[in-house]
Amino acid sequence: MSNTRPRGETFDQTDVDLLEYVENDFDVNLNVLSEELGLSKSAIHYRLEKLKDRGVIRGITADLDPVPFGLDMVALTEVSVTHEQGYSEDIGTELAAIDGIEQVYYTMGDVDFVTIVRVQDREQMNEVIDEIVGIEGVKETSSRFVMDEIKSTPRVVSVMSEEMKRVVQDGDR
Amino acid sequence: MSNTRPRGETFDQTDVDLLEYVENDFDVNLNVLSEELGLSKSAIHYRLEKLKDRGVIRGITADLDPVPFGLDMVALTEVSVTHEQGYSEDIGTELAAIDGIEQVYYTMGDVDFVTIVRVQDREQMNEVIDEIVGIEGVKETSSRFVMDEIKSTPRVVSVMSEEMKRVVQDGDR
DNA sequence: AATGAAATCGACCAGCA
DNA sequence: TGCTGGTCGATTTCATT
């Protein structure tokens, strides 16, 4: 389109392909990647290390299924706070520290925080909500139960449109 | 507490420790884990393979930082649909397929879906919203911008309280 | 930034508790 | 079934270009 100025950093095609691959599966031998991307094994390794150093790859993690742990009860909980002081940042940190709270977003608008809570049963859900309400400065909460997690394991490159990729792309190799 | 019947499967202390470790950092050599958990390299390897086979470990993935890609604009978008047919499931799938939509939850209550959208700029945000509205059966949307992602990379075991762990625990070794 | 060779580490096997 | 120790193959590292 018209705007080709890169926001953020730039990546070549190989990096984008490599990253899209490993963000879905890092349990690979380098031979496959090597052939797939047409580069030597050492070069793949070198690029991966550089991407780690740059902080693009924050880490390598095991993706766990919550279901075997009985963690199949999920709720989206909105949290409103009193706006007397600049407490908001602290309250966010406190929310993030509560067991069972998986994600915390600080939002604009009528509510201040949206959290995603994951627990094993209703009793634990009540406990989490009680903990939230117990935080100083929290005014009220409102929860919605999740009936189905249609897509719940965030990916970065895999979710980008071609246009989004174009914006951060630089050379072709 | 009173309820000690395990929901889901059971794990021993070593598995829980191992899983908590690798869900935050799988970029370790087995020697470190071996010492840390007081088990031989082979045993660690054996347990990891078994946990993969059981589906507890769904995969090994690279955790990417969205910021270097300029993906720093995030919104929580609620989607309401018409309730004439049993379309809901299909609509969820269609939402999940849209570029820029990172997470999709099917919820009870006044709205039907909550999505998390991640893009590079307002123009792309508009495009995503337009795509959502363009889905047949979608009635209306409502979006909130995220000002701060306080906690946005879901973890499973690391977020469990001691009580939650107790519920799925079995032997001590 | 990429290569090929050398050192290191992980995957696999047979045997054992 | 779960663990050990040892072997082989793969990966990481490094000197070189």
mmCIF file of C-alpha atoms (C1' of nucleotides) in Angstrom:
data_model
loop_
_atom_site.group_PDB
_atom_site.id
_atom_site.type_symbol
_atom_site.label_atom_id
_atom_site.label_comp_id
_atom_site.label_asym_id
_atom_site.label_seq_id
_atom_site.Cartn_x
_atom_site.Cartn_y
_atom_site.Cartn_z
ATOM 1 C CA MET A 1 0.000 0.000 0.000
ATOM 2 C CA SER A 2 1.122 3.548 0.575
ATOM 3 C CA ASN A 3 2.764 3.262 3.965
ATOM 4 C CA THR A 4 5.941 1.208 3.746
ATOM 5 C CA ARG A 5 7.841 2.829 6.590
ATOM 6 C CA PRO A 6 8.629 0.024 9.007
ATOM 7 C CA ARG A 7 7.255 0.271 12.488
ATOM 8 C CA GLY A 8 9.402 -1.622 14.928
ATOM 9 C CA GLU A 9 12.369 -3.500 13.531
ATOM 10 C CA THR A 10 12.912 -5.115 10.185
ATOM 11 C CA PHE A 11 13.289 -8.750 9.202
ATOM 12 C CA ASP A 12 14.178 -10.505 6.019
ATOM 13 C CA GLN A 13 12.033 -13.221 4.490
ATOM 14 C CA THR A 14 14.111 -15.997 6.028
ATOM 15 C CA ASP A 15 13.705 -14.610 9.535
ATOM 16 C CA VAL A 16 9.955 -14.282 9.119
ATOM 17 C CA ASP A 17 9.649 -17.837 7.834
ATOM 18 C CA LEU A 18 11.919 -19.142 10.551
ATOM 19 C CA LEU A 19 10.025 -17.322 13.277
ATOM 20 C CA GLU A 20 6.629 -18.420 12.003
ATOM 21 C CA TYR A 21 7.877 -21.967 12.085
ATOM 22 C CA VAL A 22 9.430 -22.009 15.531
ATOM 23 C CA GLU A 23 6.648 -20.096 17.235
ATOM 24 C CA ASN A 24 4.446 -23.089 16.438
ATOM 25 C CA ASP A 25 6.992 -25.834 16.829
ATOM 26 C CA PHE A 26 10.461 -25.574 18.258
ATOM 27 C CA ASP A 27 10.718 -29.314 18.719
ATOM 28 C CA VAL A 28 12.518 -29.706 15.404
ATOM 29 C CA ASN A 29 15.806 -30.959 14.190
ATOM 30 C CA LEU A 30 17.772 -28.404 12.286
ATOM 31 C CA ASN A 31 18.003 -30.617 9.200
ATOM 32 C CA VAL A 32 14.334 -30.043 8.393
ATOM 33 C CA LEU A 33 14.567 -26.292 8.883
ATOM 34 C CA SER A 34 17.808 -26.303 7.003
ATOM 35 C CA GLU A 35 16.236 -27.854 3.914
ATOM 36 C CA GLU A 36 12.961 -25.970 4.234
ATOM 37 C CA LEU A 37 14.700 -22.614 4.334
ATOM 38 C CA GLY A 38 17.614 -23.493 2.084
ATOM 39 C CA LEU A 39 20.321 -22.617 4.589
ATOM 40 C CA SER A 40 22.984 -24.559 6.429
ATOM 41 C CA LYS A 41 22.256 -25.900 9.902
ATOM 42 C CA SER A 42 24.806 -23.560 11.425
ATOM 43 C CA ALA A 43 23.216 -20.578 9.735
ATOM 44 C CA ILE A 44 19.815 -21.493 11.173
ATOM 45 C CA HIS A 45 21.390 -21.780 14.591
ATOM 46 C CA TYR A 46 23.174 -18.481 14.150
ATOM 47 C CA ARG A 47 19.971 -16.677 13.203
ATOM 48 C CA LEU A 48 18.049 -18.174 16.088
ATOM 49 C CA GLU A 49 20.714 -17.056 18.542
ATOM 50 C CA LYS A 50 20.719 -13.573 17.106
ATOM 51 C CA LEU A 51 16.929 -13.366 17.351
ATOM 52 C CA LYS A 52 17.183 -14.422 20.988
ATOM 53 C CA ASP A 53 19.819 -11.781 21.660
ATOM 54 C CA ARG A 54 17.697 -9.106 19.998
ATOM 55 C CA GLY A 55 14.814 -10.123 22.247
ATOM 56 C CA VAL A 56 12.567 -11.049 19.345
ATOM 57 C CA ILE A 57 12.503 -14.575 20.710
ATOM 58 C CA ARG A 58 11.760 -14.024 24.380
ATOM 59 C CA GLY A 59 12.218 -17.651 25.259
ATOM 60 C CA ILE A 60 11.472 -21.252 24.475
ATOM 61 C CA THR A 61 8.536 -22.685 26.374
ATOM 62 C CA ALA A 62 6.511 -25.861 26.714
ATOM 63 C CA ASP A 63 2.902 -25.362 25.729
ATOM 64 C CA LEU A 64 0.792 -27.085 28.376
ATOM 65 C CA ASP A 65 -2.787 -28.255 28.032
ATOM 66 C CA PRO A 66 -4.819 -26.956 30.984
ATOM 67 C CA VAL A 67 -7.409 -29.727 30.731
ATOM 68 C CA PRO A 68 -5.339 -32.554 32.269
ATOM 69 C CA PHE A 69 -5.007 -30.318 35.326
ATOM 70 C CA GLY A 70 -8.759 -29.932 35.540
ATOM 71 C CA LEU A 71 -8.379 -26.254 34.659
ATOM 72 C CA ASP A 72 -11.388 -26.108 32.393
ATOM 73 C CA MET A 73 -13.369 -23.328 34.009
ATOM 74 C CA VAL A 74 -12.571 -19.972 32.451
ATOM 75 C CA ALA A 75 -14.092 -16.547 33.015
ATOM 76 C CA LEU A 76 -13.524 -13.070 31.668
ATOM 77 C CA THR A 77 -13.687 -10.678 34.585
ATOM 78 C CA GLU A 78 -13.887 -6.923 34.242
ATOM 79 C CA VAL A 79 -12.571 -4.866 37.129
ATOM 80 C CA SER A 80 -13.439 -1.237 37.871
ATOM 81 C CA VAL A 81 -11.364 0.803 40.285
ATOM 82 C CA THR A 82 -11.792 4.075 42.155
ATOM 83 C CA HIS A 83 -10.043 6.888 40.354
ATOM 84 C CA GLU A 84 -8.907 8.893 43.322
ATOM 85 C CA GLN A 85 -5.200 8.197 43.097
ATOM 86 C CA GLY A 86 -2.846 6.892 40.480
ATOM 87 C CA TYR A 87 -3.251 3.439 41.960
ATOM 88 C CA SER A 88 -4.053 1.791 38.674
ATOM 89 C CA GLU A 89 -0.604 0.499 37.925
ATOM 90 C CA ASP A 90 -0.251 -1.112 41.335
ATOM 91 C CA ILE A 91 -3.674 -2.662 41.123
ATOM 92 C CA GLY A 92 -2.742 -4.240 37.807
ATOM 93 C CA THR A 93 0.327 -5.772 39.393
ATOM 94 C CA GLU A 94 -1.719 -7.073 42.283
ATOM 95 C CA LEU A 95 -4.247 -8.618 39.924
ATOM 96 C CA ALA A 96 -1.479 -10.308 37.952
ATOM 97 C CA ALA A 97 -0.125 -11.851 41.141
ATOM 98 C CA ILE A 98 -3.350 -13.633 42.086
ATOM 99 C CA ASP A 99 -3.287 -17.397 41.544
ATOM 100 C CA GLY A 100 -5.711 -18.380 38.816
ATOM 101 C CA ILE A 101 -5.464 -15.085 36.948
ATOM 102 C CA GLU A 102 -3.953 -15.938 33.606
ATOM 103 C CA GLN A 103 -4.059 -12.633 31.767
ATOM 104 C CA VAL A 104 -4.509 -8.984 32.773
ATOM 105 C CA TYR A 105 -5.196 -6.058 30.437
ATOM 106 C CA TYR A 106 -5.444 -2.407 31.426
ATOM 107 C CA THR A 107 -8.086 -0.884 29.208
ATOM 108 C CA MET A 108 -9.628 2.411 28.213
ATOM 109 C CA GLY A 109 -13.286 2.988 28.779
ATOM 110 C CA ASP A 110 -15.928 2.110 31.306
ATOM 111 C CA VAL A 111 -13.939 -0.628 33.009
ATOM 112 C CA ASP A 112 -10.276 -0.408 33.914
ATOM 113 C CA PHE A 113 -9.020 -3.964 33.761
ATOM 114 C CA VAL A 114 -10.055 -7.101 31.954
ATOM 115 C CA THR A 115 -8.709 -10.323 33.381
ATOM 116 C CA ILE A 116 -8.900 -13.913 32.227
ATOM 117 C CA VAL A 117 -9.354 -16.329 35.102
ATOM 118 C CA ARG A 118 -8.734 -20.064 34.883
ATOM 119 C CA VAL A 119 -9.641 -22.442 37.707
ATOM 120 C CA GLN A 120 -10.852 -25.961 38.429
ATOM 121 C CA ASP A 121 -14.281 -25.306 39.933
ATOM 122 C CA ARG A 122 -16.812 -22.729 41.080
ATOM 123 C CA GLU A 123 -15.420 -22.591 44.583
ATOM 124 C CA GLN A 124 -12.009 -21.546 43.286
ATOM 125 C CA MET A 125 -13.654 -19.048 40.952
ATOM 126 C CA ASN A 126 -15.367 -17.461 43.943
ATOM 127 C CA GLU A 127 -12.070 -17.322 45.792
ATOM 128 C CA VAL A 128 -10.388 -15.510 42.926
ATOM 129 C CA ILE A 129 -13.227 -12.999 42.640
ATOM 130 C CA ASP A 130 -13.073 -12.456 46.401
ATOM 131 C CA GLU A 131 -9.356 -11.789 46.152
ATOM 132 C CA ILE A 132 -9.932 -9.284 43.381
ATOM 133 C CA VAL A 133 -12.618 -7.469 45.343
ATOM 134 C CA GLY A 134 -10.332 -7.506 48.369
ATOM 135 C CA ILE A 135 -7.741 -5.353 46.637
ATOM 136 C CA GLU A 136 -7.762 -1.775 47.929
ATOM 137 C CA GLY A 137 -9.163 0.540 45.301
ATOM 138 C CA VAL A 138 -11.239 -2.062 43.465
ATOM 139 C CA LYS A 139 -14.785 -0.800 43.092
ATOM 140 C CA GLU A 140 -16.628 -3.596 41.340
ATOM 141 C CA THR A 141 -16.266 -6.643 39.127
ATOM 142 C CA SER A 142 -18.320 -8.243 36.414
ATOM 143 C CA SER A 143 -17.725 -11.758 35.109
ATOM 144 C CA ARG A 144 -18.690 -13.767 32.057
ATOM 145 C CA PHE A 145 -18.138 -17.479 31.818
ATOM 146 C CA VAL A 146 -16.346 -18.851 28.821
ATOM 147 C CA MET A 147 -18.151 -21.743 27.169
ATOM 148 C CA ASP A 148 -15.552 -22.434 24.536
ATOM 149 C CA GLU A 149 -11.975 -21.332 24.033
ATOM 150 C CA ILE A 150 -11.935 -21.192 20.277
ATOM 151 C CA LYS A 151 -8.454 -19.718 20.059
ATOM 152 C CA SER A 152 -6.527 -19.183 23.224
ATOM 153 C CA THR A 153 -2.826 -19.682 22.700
ATOM 154 C CA PRO A 154 -1.471 -16.384 21.378
ATOM 155 C CA ARG A 155 0.851 -16.458 18.396
ATOM 156 C CA VAL A 156 2.576 -13.474 16.880
ATOM 157 C CA VAL A 157 3.837 -14.011 13.345
ATOM 158 C CA SER A 158 1.264 -16.708 12.604
ATOM 159 C CA VAL A 159 -1.533 -14.217 13.143
ATOM 160 C CA MET A 160 -0.057 -11.479 10.990
ATOM 161 C CA SER A 161 -1.585 -10.685 7.610
ATOM 162 C CA GLU A 162 0.653 -10.434 4.567
ATOM 163 C CA GLU A 163 0.375 -6.690 4.800
ATOM 164 C CA MET A 164 1.517 -6.653 8.406
ATOM 165 C CA LYS A 165 4.502 -8.761 7.434
ATOM 166 C CA ARG A 166 5.321 -6.464 4.551
ATOM 167 C CA VAL A 167 5.549 -3.541 6.936
ATOM 168 C CA VAL A 168 8.400 -5.109 8.907
ATOM 169 C CA GLN A 169 10.151 -6.667 5.964
ATOM 170 C CA ASP A 170 13.292 -5.422 4.501
ATOM 171 C CA GLY A 171 15.504 -7.462 2.164
ATOM 172 C CA ASP A 172 14.093 -10.542 0.536
ATOM 173 C CA ARG A 173 16.669 -12.931 1.946
ATOM 174 C CA MET B 1 -9.715 -28.890 52.069
ATOM 175 C CA SER B 2 -12.562 -31.335 51.853
ATOM 176 C CA ASN B 3 -12.501 -32.189 48.177
ATOM 177 C CA THR B 4 -9.441 -34.218 47.317
ATOM 178 C CA ARG B 5 -10.890 -36.147 44.387
ATOM 179 C CA PRO B 6 -8.700 -35.317 41.426
ATOM 180 C CA ARG B 7 -10.322 -33.611 38.489
ATOM 181 C CA GLY B 8 -8.448 -34.388 35.344
ATOM 182 C CA GLU B 9 -5.331 -36.514 35.597
ATOM 183 C CA THR B 10 -2.821 -36.881 38.379
ATOM 184 C CA PHE B 11 0.819 -35.873 38.601
ATOM 185 C CA ASP B 12 3.538 -36.445 41.126
ATOM 186 C CA GLN B 13 5.602 -33.667 42.626
ATOM 187 C CA THR B 14 8.439 -34.186 40.156
ATOM 188 C CA ASP B 15 6.148 -33.816 37.149
ATOM 189 C CA VAL B 16 4.627 -30.630 38.536
ATOM 190 C CA ASP B 17 8.069 -29.146 39.206
ATOM 191 C CA LEU B 18 9.325 -30.227 35.811
ATOM 192 C CA LEU B 19 6.306 -28.802 34.012
ATOM 193 C CA GLU B 20 6.426 -25.532 35.910
ATOM 194 C CA TYR B 21 10.039 -25.214 34.894
ATOM 195 C CA VAL B 22 9.725 -26.024 31.197
ATOM 196 C CA GLU B 23 6.585 -23.997 30.630
ATOM 197 C CA ASN B 24 8.677 -20.943 31.468
ATOM 198 C CA ASP B 25 11.966 -22.063 29.982
ATOM 199 C CA PHE B 26 12.620 -25.037 27.796
ATOM 200 C CA ASP B 27 15.909 -23.648 26.569
ATOM 201 C CA VAL B 28 17.881 -25.618 29.134
ATOM 202 C CA ASN B 29 20.191 -28.546 28.923
ATOM 203 C CA LEU B 30 19.053 -31.651 30.687
ATOM 204 C CA ASN B 31 22.016 -31.536 33.042
ATOM 205 C CA VAL B 32 20.613 -28.483 34.792
ATOM 206 C CA LEU B 33 17.157 -30.002 35.137
ATOM 207 C CA SER B 34 18.774 -33.215 36.190
ATOM 208 C CA GLU B 35 20.547 -31.578 39.107
ATOM 209 C CA GLU B 36 17.665 -29.281 39.996
ATOM 210 C CA LEU B 37 15.200 -32.137 40.250
ATOM 211 C CA GLY B 38 17.637 -34.751 41.507
ATOM 212 C CA LEU B 39 17.076 -37.190 38.677
ATOM 213 C CA SER B 40 19.222 -38.571 35.880
ATOM 214 C CA LYS B 41 19.184 -37.006 32.432
ATOM 215 C CA SER B 42 17.544 -40.098 31.014
ATOM 216 C CA ALA B 43 14.756 -39.962 33.569
ATOM 217 C CA ILE B 44 14.037 -36.319 32.740
ATOM 218 C CA HIS B 45 13.987 -37.201 29.081
ATOM 219 C CA TYR B 46 11.710 -40.163 29.768
ATOM 220 C CA ARG B 47 9.242 -38.055 31.721
ATOM 221 C CA LEU B 48 9.190 -35.296 29.128
ATOM 222 C CA GLU B 49 8.455 -37.806 26.377
ATOM 223 C CA LYS B 50 5.687 -39.366 28.397
ATOM 224 C CA LEU B 51 4.145 -35.973 29.108
ATOM 225 C CA LYS B 52 4.237 -35.215 25.388
ATOM 226 C CA ASP B 53 2.607 -38.546 24.583
ATOM 227 C CA ARG B 54 -0.119 -37.935 27.153
ATOM 228 C CA GLY B 55 -0.782 -34.575 25.527
ATOM 229 C CA VAL B 56 0.016 -32.650 28.691
ATOM 230 C CA ILE B 57 2.819 -30.963 26.799
ATOM 231 C CA ARG B 58 1.129 -29.905 23.565
ATOM 232 C CA GLY B 59 4.333 -28.691 21.991
ATOM 233 C CA ILE B 60 7.496 -26.679 22.327
ATOM 234 C CA THR B 61 7.235 -23.142 21.023
ATOM 235 C CA ALA B 62 9.253 -19.963 20.680
ATOM 236 C CA ASP B 63 7.768 -17.101 22.635
ATOM 237 C CA LEU B 64 7.905 -14.055 20.367
ATOM 238 C CA ASP B 65 7.757 -10.429 21.427
ATOM 239 C CA PRO B 66 5.111 -8.619 19.342
ATOM 240 C CA VAL B 67 6.755 -5.222 19.798
ATOM 241 C CA PRO B 68 9.642 -5.668 17.333
ATOM 242 C CA PHE B 69 6.975 -6.350 14.706
ATOM 243 C CA GLY B 70 5.233 -3.096 15.516
ATOM 244 C CA LEU B 71 2.286 -5.083 16.875
ATOM 245 C CA ASP B 72 1.653 -2.828 19.824
ATOM 246 C CA MET B 73 -1.970 -1.900 19.248
ATOM 247 C CA VAL B 74 -4.309 -4.244 21.093
ATOM 248 C CA ALA B 75 -8.068 -4.172 21.519
ATOM 249 C CA LEU B 76 -10.647 -6.326 23.242
ATOM 250 C CA THR B 77 -13.587 -6.653 20.906
ATOM 251 C CA GLU B 78 -16.957 -8.047 21.915
ATOM 252 C CA VAL B 79 -19.060 -9.591 19.187
ATOM 253 C CA SER B 80 -22.815 -10.165 19.299
ATOM 254 C CA VAL B 81 -24.513 -12.451 16.810
ATOM 255 C CA THR B 82 -28.075 -13.076 15.698
ATOM 256 C CA HIS B 83 -29.526 -16.097 17.425
ATOM 257 C CA GLU B 84 -31.643 -17.431 14.630
ATOM 258 C CA GLN B 85 -29.637 -20.525 13.788
ATOM 259 C CA GLY B 86 -26.959 -22.552 15.469
ATOM 260 C CA TYR B 87 -24.390 -20.546 13.567
ATOM 261 C CA SER B 88 -22.370 -19.673 16.615
ATOM 262 C CA GLU B 89 -19.792 -22.375 16.268
ATOM 263 C CA ASP B 90 -19.073 -21.476 12.651
ATOM 264 C CA ILE B 91 -18.849 -17.809 13.463
ATOM 265 C CA GLY B 92 -16.273 -18.573 16.129
ATOM 266 C CA THR B 93 -14.186 -20.416 13.597
ATOM 267 C CA GLU B 94 -14.487 -17.576 11.132
ATOM 268 C CA LEU B 95 -13.417 -15.063 13.760
ATOM 269 C CA ALA B 96 -10.407 -17.195 14.650
ATOM 270 C CA ALA B 97 -9.335 -17.236 10.999
ATOM 271 C CA ILE B 98 -9.141 -13.466 10.628
ATOM 272 C CA ASP B 99 -5.601 -12.092 10.505
ATOM 273 C CA GLY B 100 -4.890 -9.968 13.541
ATOM 274 C CA ILE B 101 -7.297 -11.847 15.815
ATOM 275 C CA GLU B 102 -5.131 -13.415 18.472
ATOM 276 C CA GLN B 103 -7.661 -14.979 20.802
ATOM 277 C CA VAL B 104 -11.362 -15.888 20.573
ATOM 278 C CA TYR B 105 -13.634 -16.853 23.461
ATOM 279 C CA TYR B 106 -17.253 -17.956 23.201
ATOM 280 C CA THR B 107 -19.007 -16.584 26.246
ATOM 281 C CA MET B 108 -22.279 -16.697 28.137
ATOM 282 C CA GLY B 109 -24.249 -13.542 28.647
ATOM 283 C CA ASP B 110 -25.037 -10.406 26.772
ATOM 284 C CA VAL B 111 -22.302 -10.780 24.173
ATOM 285 C CA ASP B 112 -21.413 -14.013 22.418
ATOM 286 C CA PHE B 113 -17.730 -13.715 21.617
ATOM 287 C CA VAL B 114 -14.841 -11.815 23.087
ATOM 288 C CA THR B 115 -11.815 -11.470 20.845
ATOM 289 C CA ILE B 116 -8.370 -10.040 21.382
ATOM 290 C CA VAL B 117 -7.110 -8.159 18.352
ATOM 291 C CA ARG B 118 -3.466 -7.239 17.795
ATOM 292 C CA VAL B 119 -2.375 -4.984 14.933
ATOM 293 C CA GLN B 120 0.172 -2.349 13.960
ATOM 294 C CA ASP B 121 -2.025 0.722 13.501
ATOM 295 C CA ARG B 122 -5.532 2.143 13.496
ATOM 296 C CA GLU B 123 -6.047 1.422 9.844
ATOM 297 C CA GLN B 124 -5.437 -2.275 10.373
ATOM 298 C CA MET B 125 -7.673 -2.200 13.430
ATOM 299 C CA ASN B 126 -10.465 -0.816 11.298
ATOM 300 C CA GLU B 127 -9.894 -3.516 8.705
ATOM 301 C CA VAL B 128 -10.193 -6.241 11.321
ATOM 302 C CA ILE B 129 -13.386 -4.757 12.731
ATOM 303 C CA ASP B 130 -14.781 -4.492 9.217
ATOM 304 C CA GLU B 131 -13.982 -8.141 8.597
ATOM 305 C CA ILE B 132 -15.727 -9.104 11.819
ATOM 306 C CA VAL B 133 -18.826 -7.108 10.939
ATOM 307 C CA GLY B 134 -18.754 -8.638 7.459
ATOM 308 C CA ILE B 135 -19.307 -12.147 8.818
ATOM 309 C CA GLU B 136 -22.845 -13.345 8.194
ATOM 310 C CA GLY B 137 -24.775 -13.478 11.439
ATOM 311 C CA VAL B 138 -22.707 -10.876 13.265
ATOM 312 C CA LYS B 139 -25.028 -8.266 14.770
ATOM 313 C CA GLU B 140 -22.719 -5.761 16.423
ATOM 314 C CA THR B 141 -19.291 -5.222 17.920
ATOM 315 C CA SER B 142 -17.903 -3.175 20.770
ATOM 316 C CA SER B 143 -14.206 -2.500 21.266
ATOM 317 C CA ARG B 144 -11.989 -1.328 24.072
ATOM 318 C CA PHE B 145 -8.398 -0.348 23.530
ATOM 319 C CA VAL B 146 -5.742 -1.918 25.692
ATOM 320 C CA MET B 147 -3.383 0.610 27.237
ATOM 321 C CA ASP B 148 -1.155 -1.882 28.976
ATOM 322 C CA GLU B 149 -0.730 -5.635 28.728
ATOM 323 C CA ILE B 150 0.119 -6.353 32.305
ATOM 324 C CA LYS B 151 0.110 -10.120 31.894
ATOM 325 C CA SER B 152 -0.507 -11.548 28.464
ATOM 326 C CA THR B 153 1.415 -14.746 27.959
ATOM 327 C CA PRO B 154 -0.718 -17.536 29.418
ATOM 328 C CA ARG B 155 0.943 -20.090 31.649
ATOM 329 C CA VAL B 156 -0.734 -23.112 33.160
ATOM 330 C CA VAL B 157 1.104 -24.604 36.105
ATOM 331 C CA SER B 158 2.799 -21.325 37.006
ATOM 332 C CA VAL B 159 -0.582 -19.737 37.625
ATOM 333 C CA MET B 160 -1.969 -22.530 39.786
ATOM 334 C CA SER B 161 -2.360 -22.037 43.514
ATOM 335 C CA GLU B 162 -1.014 -24.646 45.898
ATOM 336 C CA GLU B 163 -4.542 -25.883 46.387
ATOM 337 C CA MET B 164 -5.073 -26.324 42.662
ATOM 338 C CA LYS B 165 -1.857 -28.311 42.483
ATOM 339 C CA ARG B 166 -2.910 -30.454 45.412
ATOM 340 C CA VAL B 167 -6.054 -31.453 43.577
ATOM 341 C CA VAL B 168 -4.117 -33.044 40.717
ATOM 342 C CA GLN B 169 -1.333 -34.443 42.822
ATOM 343 C CA ASP B 170 -0.925 -38.024 43.669
ATOM 344 C CA GLY B 171 2.286 -39.529 45.021
ATOM 345 C CA ASP B 172 4.986 -37.239 46.323
ATOM 346 C CA ARG B 173 7.712 -38.451 44.010
ATOM 347 C "C1'" DA C 1 26.713 -13.447 7.957
ATOM 348 C "C1'" DA C 2 27.734 -18.065 6.689
ATOM 349 C "C1'" DT C 3 30.655 -22.284 6.617
ATOM 350 C "C1'" DG C 4 32.786 -26.739 8.134
ATOM 351 C "C1'" DA C 5 35.195 -29.151 11.879
ATOM 352 C "C1'" DA C 6 35.527 -30.087 16.781
ATOM 353 C "C1'" DA C 7 33.357 -30.336 21.388
ATOM 354 C "C1'" DT C 8 29.195 -30.905 23.754
ATOM 355 C "C1'" DC C 9 24.624 -32.374 24.582
ATOM 356 C "C1'" DG C 10 20.318 -34.920 23.827
ATOM 357 C "C1'" DA C 11 17.932 -39.286 22.006
ATOM 358 C "C1'" DC C 12 17.685 -43.952 22.268
ATOM 359 C "C1'" DC C 13 18.623 -48.729 23.826
ATOM 360 C "C1'" DA C 14 19.297 -52.731 26.839
ATOM 361 C "C1'" DG C 15 19.119 -54.034 31.286
ATOM 362 C "C1'" DC C 16 17.464 -53.579 36.087
ATOM 363 C "C1'" DA C 17 14.619 -52.455 40.410
ATOM 364 C "C1'" DT D 1 6.335 -48.872 35.041
ATOM 365 C "C1'" DG D 2 10.152 -45.923 35.931
ATOM 366 C "C1'" DC D 3 15.063 -45.399 36.283
ATOM 367 C "C1'" DT D 4 20.196 -46.003 35.171
ATOM 368 C "C1'" DG D 5 24.339 -45.839 32.429
ATOM 369 C "C1'" DG D 6 26.344 -45.993 28.045
ATOM 370 C "C1'" DT D 7 26.404 -45.300 22.923
ATOM 371 C "C1'" DC D 8 25.358 -42.892 18.794
ATOM 372 C "C1'" DG D 9 23.705 -39.102 16.350
ATOM 373 C "C1'" DA D 10 22.474 -34.358 16.483
ATOM 374 C "C1'" DT D 11 23.324 -29.747 18.009
ATOM 375 C "C1'" DT D 12 26.090 -26.114 19.650
ATOM 376 C "C1'" DT D 13 30.328 -23.740 19.363
ATOM 377 C "C1'" DC D 14 34.353 -21.716 17.225
ATOM 378 C "C1'" DA D 15 37.916 -20.495 14.028
ATOM 379 C "C1'" DT D 16 37.946 -19.036 9.425
ATOM 380 C "C1'" DT D 17 36.232 -16.805 5.224
#
